[in-house]
mmCIF file of C-alpha atoms in Angstrom:
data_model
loop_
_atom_site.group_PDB
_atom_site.id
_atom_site.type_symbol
_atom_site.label_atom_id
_atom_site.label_comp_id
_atom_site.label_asym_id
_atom_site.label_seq_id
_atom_site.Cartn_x
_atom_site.Cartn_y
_atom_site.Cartn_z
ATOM 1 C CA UNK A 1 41.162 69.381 64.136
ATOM 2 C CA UNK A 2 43.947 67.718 61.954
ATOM 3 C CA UNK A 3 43.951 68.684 58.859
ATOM 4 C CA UNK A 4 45.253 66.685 55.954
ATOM 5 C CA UNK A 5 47.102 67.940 52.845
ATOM 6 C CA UNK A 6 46.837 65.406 49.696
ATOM 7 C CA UNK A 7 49.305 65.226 47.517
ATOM 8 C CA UNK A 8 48.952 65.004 43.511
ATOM 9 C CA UNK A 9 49.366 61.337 43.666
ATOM 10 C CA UNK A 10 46.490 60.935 46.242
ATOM 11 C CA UNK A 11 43.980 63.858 44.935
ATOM 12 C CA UNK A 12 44.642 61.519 41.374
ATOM 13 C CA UNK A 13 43.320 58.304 42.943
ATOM 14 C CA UNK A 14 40.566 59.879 45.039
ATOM 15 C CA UNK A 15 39.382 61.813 41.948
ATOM 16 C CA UNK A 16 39.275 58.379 39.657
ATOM 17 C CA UNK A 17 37.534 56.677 42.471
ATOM 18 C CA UNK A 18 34.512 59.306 42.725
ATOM 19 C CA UNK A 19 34.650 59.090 38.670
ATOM 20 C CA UNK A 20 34.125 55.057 39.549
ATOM 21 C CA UNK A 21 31.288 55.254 41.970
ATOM 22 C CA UNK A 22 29.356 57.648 39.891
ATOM 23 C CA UNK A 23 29.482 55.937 36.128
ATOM 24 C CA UNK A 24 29.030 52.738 38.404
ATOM 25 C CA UNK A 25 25.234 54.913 39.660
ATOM 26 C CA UNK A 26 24.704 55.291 36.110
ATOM 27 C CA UNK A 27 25.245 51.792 35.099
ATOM 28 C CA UNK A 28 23.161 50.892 37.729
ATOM 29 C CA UNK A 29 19.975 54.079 36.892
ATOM 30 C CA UNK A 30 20.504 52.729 33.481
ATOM 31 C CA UNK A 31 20.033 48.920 34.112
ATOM 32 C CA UNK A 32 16.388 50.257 35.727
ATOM 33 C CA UNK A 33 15.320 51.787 33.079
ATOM 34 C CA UNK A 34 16.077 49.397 30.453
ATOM 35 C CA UNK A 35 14.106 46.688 32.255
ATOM 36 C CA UNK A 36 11.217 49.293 32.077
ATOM 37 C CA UNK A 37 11.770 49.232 28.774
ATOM 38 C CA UNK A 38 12.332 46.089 27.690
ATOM 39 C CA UNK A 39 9.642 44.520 28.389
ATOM 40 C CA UNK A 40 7.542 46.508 25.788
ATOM 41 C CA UNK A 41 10.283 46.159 23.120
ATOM 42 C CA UNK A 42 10.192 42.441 23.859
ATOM 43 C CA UNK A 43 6.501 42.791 22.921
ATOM 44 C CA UNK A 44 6.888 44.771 20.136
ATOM 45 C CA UNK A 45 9.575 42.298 18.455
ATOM 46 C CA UNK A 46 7.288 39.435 19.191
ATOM 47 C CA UNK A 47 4.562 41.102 17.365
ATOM 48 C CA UNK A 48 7.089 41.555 14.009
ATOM 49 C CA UNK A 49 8.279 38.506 13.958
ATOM 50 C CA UNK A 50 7.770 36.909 11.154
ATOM 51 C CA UNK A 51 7.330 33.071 12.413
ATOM 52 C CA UNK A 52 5.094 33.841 14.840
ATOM 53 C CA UNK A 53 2.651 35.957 12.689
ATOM 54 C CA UNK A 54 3.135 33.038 9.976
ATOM 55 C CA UNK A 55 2.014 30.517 12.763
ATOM 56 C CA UNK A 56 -0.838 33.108 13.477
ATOM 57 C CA UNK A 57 -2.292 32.293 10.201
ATOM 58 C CA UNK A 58 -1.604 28.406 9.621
ATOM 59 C CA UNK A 59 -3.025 27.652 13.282
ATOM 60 C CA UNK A 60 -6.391 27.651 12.507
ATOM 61 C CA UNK A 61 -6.047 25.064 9.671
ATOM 62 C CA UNK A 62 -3.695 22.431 12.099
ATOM 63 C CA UNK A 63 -6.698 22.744 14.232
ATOM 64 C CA UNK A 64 -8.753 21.993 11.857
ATOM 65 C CA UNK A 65 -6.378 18.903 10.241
ATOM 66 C CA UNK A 66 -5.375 17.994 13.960
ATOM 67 C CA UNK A 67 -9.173 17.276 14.628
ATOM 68 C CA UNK A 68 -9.832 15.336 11.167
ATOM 69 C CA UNK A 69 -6.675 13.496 12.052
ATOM 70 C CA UNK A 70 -8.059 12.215 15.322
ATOM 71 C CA UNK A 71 -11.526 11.731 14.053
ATOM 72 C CA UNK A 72 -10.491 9.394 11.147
ATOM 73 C CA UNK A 73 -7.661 7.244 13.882
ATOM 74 C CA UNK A 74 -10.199 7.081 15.889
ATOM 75 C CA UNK A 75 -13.526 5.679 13.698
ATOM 76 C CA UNK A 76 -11.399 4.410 11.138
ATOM 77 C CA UNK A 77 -7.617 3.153 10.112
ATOM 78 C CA UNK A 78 -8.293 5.424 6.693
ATOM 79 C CA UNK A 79 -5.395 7.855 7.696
ATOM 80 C CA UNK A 80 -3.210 5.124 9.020
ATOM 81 C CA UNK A 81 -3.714 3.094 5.577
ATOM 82 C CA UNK A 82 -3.133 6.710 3.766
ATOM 83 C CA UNK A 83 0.043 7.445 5.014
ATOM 84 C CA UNK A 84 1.398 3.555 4.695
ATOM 85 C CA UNK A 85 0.625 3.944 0.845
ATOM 86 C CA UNK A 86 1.837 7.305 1.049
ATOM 87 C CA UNK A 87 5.301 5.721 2.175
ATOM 88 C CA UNK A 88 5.064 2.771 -0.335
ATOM 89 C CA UNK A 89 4.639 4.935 -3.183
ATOM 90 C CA UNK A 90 7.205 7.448 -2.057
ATOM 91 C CA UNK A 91 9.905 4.371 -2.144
ATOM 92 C CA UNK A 92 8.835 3.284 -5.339
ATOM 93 C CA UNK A 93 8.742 6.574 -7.084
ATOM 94 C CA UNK A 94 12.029 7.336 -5.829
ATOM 95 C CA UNK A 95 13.000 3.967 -7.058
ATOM 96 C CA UNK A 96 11.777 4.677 -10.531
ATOM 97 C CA UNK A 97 12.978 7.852 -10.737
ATOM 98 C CA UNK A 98 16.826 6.790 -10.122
ATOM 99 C CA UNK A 99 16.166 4.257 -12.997
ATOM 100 C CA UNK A 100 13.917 5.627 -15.498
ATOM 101 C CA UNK A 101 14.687 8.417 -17.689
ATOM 102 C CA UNK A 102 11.012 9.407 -18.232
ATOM 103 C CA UNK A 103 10.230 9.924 -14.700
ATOM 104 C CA UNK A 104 13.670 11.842 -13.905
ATOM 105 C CA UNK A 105 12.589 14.289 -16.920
ATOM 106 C CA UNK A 106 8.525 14.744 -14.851
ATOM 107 C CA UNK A 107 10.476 15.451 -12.001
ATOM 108 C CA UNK A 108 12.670 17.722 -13.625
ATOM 109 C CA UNK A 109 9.604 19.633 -15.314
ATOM 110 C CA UNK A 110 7.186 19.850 -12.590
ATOM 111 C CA UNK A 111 9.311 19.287 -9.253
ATOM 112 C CA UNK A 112 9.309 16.396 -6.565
ATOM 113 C CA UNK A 113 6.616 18.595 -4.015
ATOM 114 C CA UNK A 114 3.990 18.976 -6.441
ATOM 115 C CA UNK A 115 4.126 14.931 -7.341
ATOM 116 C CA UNK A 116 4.202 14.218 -4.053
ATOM 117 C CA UNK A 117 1.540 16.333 -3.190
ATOM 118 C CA UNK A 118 -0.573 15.435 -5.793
ATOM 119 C CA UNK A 119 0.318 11.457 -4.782
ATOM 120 C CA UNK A 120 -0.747 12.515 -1.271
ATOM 121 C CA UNK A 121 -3.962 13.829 -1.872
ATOM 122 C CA UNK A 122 -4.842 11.016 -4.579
ATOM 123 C CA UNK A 123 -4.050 8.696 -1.719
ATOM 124 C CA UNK A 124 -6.188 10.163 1.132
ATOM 125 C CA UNK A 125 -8.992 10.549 -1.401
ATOM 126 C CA UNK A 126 -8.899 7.503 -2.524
ATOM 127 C CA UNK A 127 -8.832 5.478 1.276
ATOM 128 C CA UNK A 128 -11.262 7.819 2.125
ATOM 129 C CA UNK A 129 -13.746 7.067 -0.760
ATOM 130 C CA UNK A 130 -12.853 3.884 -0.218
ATOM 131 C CA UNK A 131 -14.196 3.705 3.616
ATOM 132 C CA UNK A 132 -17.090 6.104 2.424
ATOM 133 C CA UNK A 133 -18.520 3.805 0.152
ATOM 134 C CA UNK A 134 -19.626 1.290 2.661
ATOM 135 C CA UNK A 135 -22.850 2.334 4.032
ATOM 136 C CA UNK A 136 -21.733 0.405 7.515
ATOM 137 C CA UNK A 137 -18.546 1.956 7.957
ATOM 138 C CA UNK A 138 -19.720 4.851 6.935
ATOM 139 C CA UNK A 139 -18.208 8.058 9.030
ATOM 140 C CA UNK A 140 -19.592 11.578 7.846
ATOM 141 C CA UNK A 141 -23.003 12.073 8.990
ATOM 142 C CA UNK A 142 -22.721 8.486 10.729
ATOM 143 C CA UNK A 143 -23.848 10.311 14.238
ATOM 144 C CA UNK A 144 -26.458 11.897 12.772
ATOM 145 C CA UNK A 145 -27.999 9.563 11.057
ATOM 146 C CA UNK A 146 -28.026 6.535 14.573
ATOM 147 C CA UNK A 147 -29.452 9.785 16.623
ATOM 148 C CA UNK A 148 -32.514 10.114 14.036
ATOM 149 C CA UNK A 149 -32.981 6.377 13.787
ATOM 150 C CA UNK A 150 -32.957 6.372 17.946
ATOM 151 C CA UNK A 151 -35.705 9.296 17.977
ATOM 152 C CA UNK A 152 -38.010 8.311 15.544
ATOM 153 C CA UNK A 153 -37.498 4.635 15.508
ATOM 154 C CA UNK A 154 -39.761 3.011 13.164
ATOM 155 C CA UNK A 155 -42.296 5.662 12.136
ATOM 156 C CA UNK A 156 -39.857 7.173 9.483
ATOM 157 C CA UNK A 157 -39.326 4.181 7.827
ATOM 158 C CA UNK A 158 -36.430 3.928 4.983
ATOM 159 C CA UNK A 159 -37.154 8.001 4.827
ATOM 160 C CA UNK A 160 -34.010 8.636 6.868
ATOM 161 C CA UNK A 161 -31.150 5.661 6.106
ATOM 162 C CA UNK A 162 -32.488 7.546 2.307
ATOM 163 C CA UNK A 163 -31.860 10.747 3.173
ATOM 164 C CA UNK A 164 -27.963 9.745 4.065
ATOM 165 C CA UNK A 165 -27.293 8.053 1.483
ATOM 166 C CA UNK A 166 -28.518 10.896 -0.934
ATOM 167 C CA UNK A 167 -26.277 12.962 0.970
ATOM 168 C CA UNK A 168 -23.524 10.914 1.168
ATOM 169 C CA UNK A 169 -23.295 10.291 -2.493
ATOM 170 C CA UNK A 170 -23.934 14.368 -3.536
ATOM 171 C CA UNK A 171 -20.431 14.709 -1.090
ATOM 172 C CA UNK A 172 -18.922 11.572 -2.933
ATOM 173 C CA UNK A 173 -19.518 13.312 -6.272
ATOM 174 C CA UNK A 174 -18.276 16.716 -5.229
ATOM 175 C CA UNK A 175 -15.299 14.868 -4.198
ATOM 176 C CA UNK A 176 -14.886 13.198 -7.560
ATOM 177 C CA UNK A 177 -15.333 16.123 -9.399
ATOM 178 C CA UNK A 178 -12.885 17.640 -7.519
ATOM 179 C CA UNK A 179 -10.577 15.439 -7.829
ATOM 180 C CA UNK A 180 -10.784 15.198 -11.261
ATOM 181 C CA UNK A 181 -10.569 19.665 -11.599
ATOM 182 C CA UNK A 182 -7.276 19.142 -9.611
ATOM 183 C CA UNK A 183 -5.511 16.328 -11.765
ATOM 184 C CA UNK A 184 -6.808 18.475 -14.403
ATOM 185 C CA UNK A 185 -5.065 21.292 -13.576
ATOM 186 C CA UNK A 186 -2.148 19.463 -12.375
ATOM 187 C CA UNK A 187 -1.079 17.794 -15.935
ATOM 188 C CA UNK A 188 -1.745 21.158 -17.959
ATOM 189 C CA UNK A 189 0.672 23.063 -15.252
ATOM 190 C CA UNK A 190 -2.147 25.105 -13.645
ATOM 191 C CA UNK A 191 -2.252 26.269 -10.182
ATOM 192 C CA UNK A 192 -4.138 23.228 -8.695
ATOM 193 C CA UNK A 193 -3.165 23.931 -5.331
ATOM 194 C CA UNK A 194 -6.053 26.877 -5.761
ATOM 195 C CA UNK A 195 -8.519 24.520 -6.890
ATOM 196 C CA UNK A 196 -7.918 21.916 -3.859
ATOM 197 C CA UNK A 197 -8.072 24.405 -1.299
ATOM 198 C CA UNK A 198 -12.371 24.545 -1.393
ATOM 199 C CA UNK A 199 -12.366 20.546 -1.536
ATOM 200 C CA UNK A 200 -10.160 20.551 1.795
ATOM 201 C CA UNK A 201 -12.082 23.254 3.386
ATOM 202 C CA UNK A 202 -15.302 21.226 2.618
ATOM 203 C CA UNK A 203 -13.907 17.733 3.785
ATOM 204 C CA UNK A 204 -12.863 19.520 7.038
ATOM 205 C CA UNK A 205 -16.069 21.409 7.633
ATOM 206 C CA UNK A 206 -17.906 18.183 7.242
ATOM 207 C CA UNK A 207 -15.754 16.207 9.651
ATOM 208 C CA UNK A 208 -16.270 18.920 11.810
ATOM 209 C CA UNK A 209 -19.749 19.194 12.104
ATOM 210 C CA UNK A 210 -20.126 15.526 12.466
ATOM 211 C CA UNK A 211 -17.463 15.324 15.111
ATOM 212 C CA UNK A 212 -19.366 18.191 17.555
ATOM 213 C CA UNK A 213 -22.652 16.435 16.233
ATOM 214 C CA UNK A 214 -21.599 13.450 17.688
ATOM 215 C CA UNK A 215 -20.624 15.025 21.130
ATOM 216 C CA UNK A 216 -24.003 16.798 21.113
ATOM 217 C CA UNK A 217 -26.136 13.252 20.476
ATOM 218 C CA UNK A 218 -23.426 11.277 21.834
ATOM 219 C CA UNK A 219 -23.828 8.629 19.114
#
């Protein structure tokens, strides 16, 4: 056999070479390990961050506004007419603010959210009152009530059309009262966004109920 005799120059290169192809085994042990372990840090920042857990928490109440959204486009333009006066209101108070004094100062004092808040909710209430009033386009409790009226025909009478209305105005009362609690609170610079938070979760759980009441009866 030959044998070969490297010189310094050679034994150099070879050695850097070997130094190569083993950091280049490492790179490559090391790039299978992290993706063993990324996938649970993935997980774990997913779990801290903040948006997410954030969404977490408010999802349950879009559901809930998402399905009184639909509900009221659907039966009734009371949402649609809400959020045109919304608009109109929102022009003109911006309008009046750039020219009065008075209102600039409110603003100033209180802060442009809360007033428009406040003007929000007045709003809603008001278009919804509005479409609650009339017993014929009447929405909560509507599919209730036609199911009752289909079952028992006329052997109740007046007894049930009676019982609706009674109910109907108790949740038109609580409504004004509430109202009134959270205006209330609003001009003495309370926390009314407290107060309004049992109203809401009352609307809701009554628009609810009469939404899966009318896919149970299918009024």
């Amino acid at each position: 056999m030959t044998a070969f005799t490297l010189t310094q120059e050679q034994r150099a290169q070879t050695r850097k070479l070997s130094e190569r192809i083993i950091s280049d085994l490492k790179l490559q042990n090391r790039g299978a390990q992290t993706t063993t372990v990324t996938l649970p840090a993935w997980m774990r920042s997913l779990q801290e961050n903040q948006f997410l857990r954030k969404l977490a928490k408010v999802l349950p109440y879009c559901v809930l506004g998402g399905t009184l959204a639909v509900h009221l486009l659907a039966s009734t333009p009371v949402l649609a007419i809400g959020i045109g006066l919304l608009a109109a209101v929102k022009l003109i108070v911006r309008k009046a603010k750039n020219n009065n004094p008075v209102i600039q100062r409110m603003f100033a004092k209180v802060g442009q959210r809360k007033y428009m808040r406040l003007i929000a909710a007045l709003l809603f209430g008001g278009t919804l009152w509005g479409s609650l009033n009339n017993p014929v386009h009447a929405q909560f409790l509507n599919g209730a009530e036609e199911f009752f009226e289909t079952t028992f025909g006329d052997t109740a009478g007046d007894t049930i059309p009676i019982v609706f209305g009674v109910l109907r105005a108790i949740f038109l009362l609580y409504i004004a009262v509430s109202l009134i609690r959270i205006i209330n609170a609003a001009r003495n610079d309370d926390d009314w966004q407290q107060m309004a938070k049992a109203p809401l979760i009352t609307v809701m759980a009554v628009v609810v109920g009469d939404v899966l009441t009318t896919l149970v009866v299918g009024a």
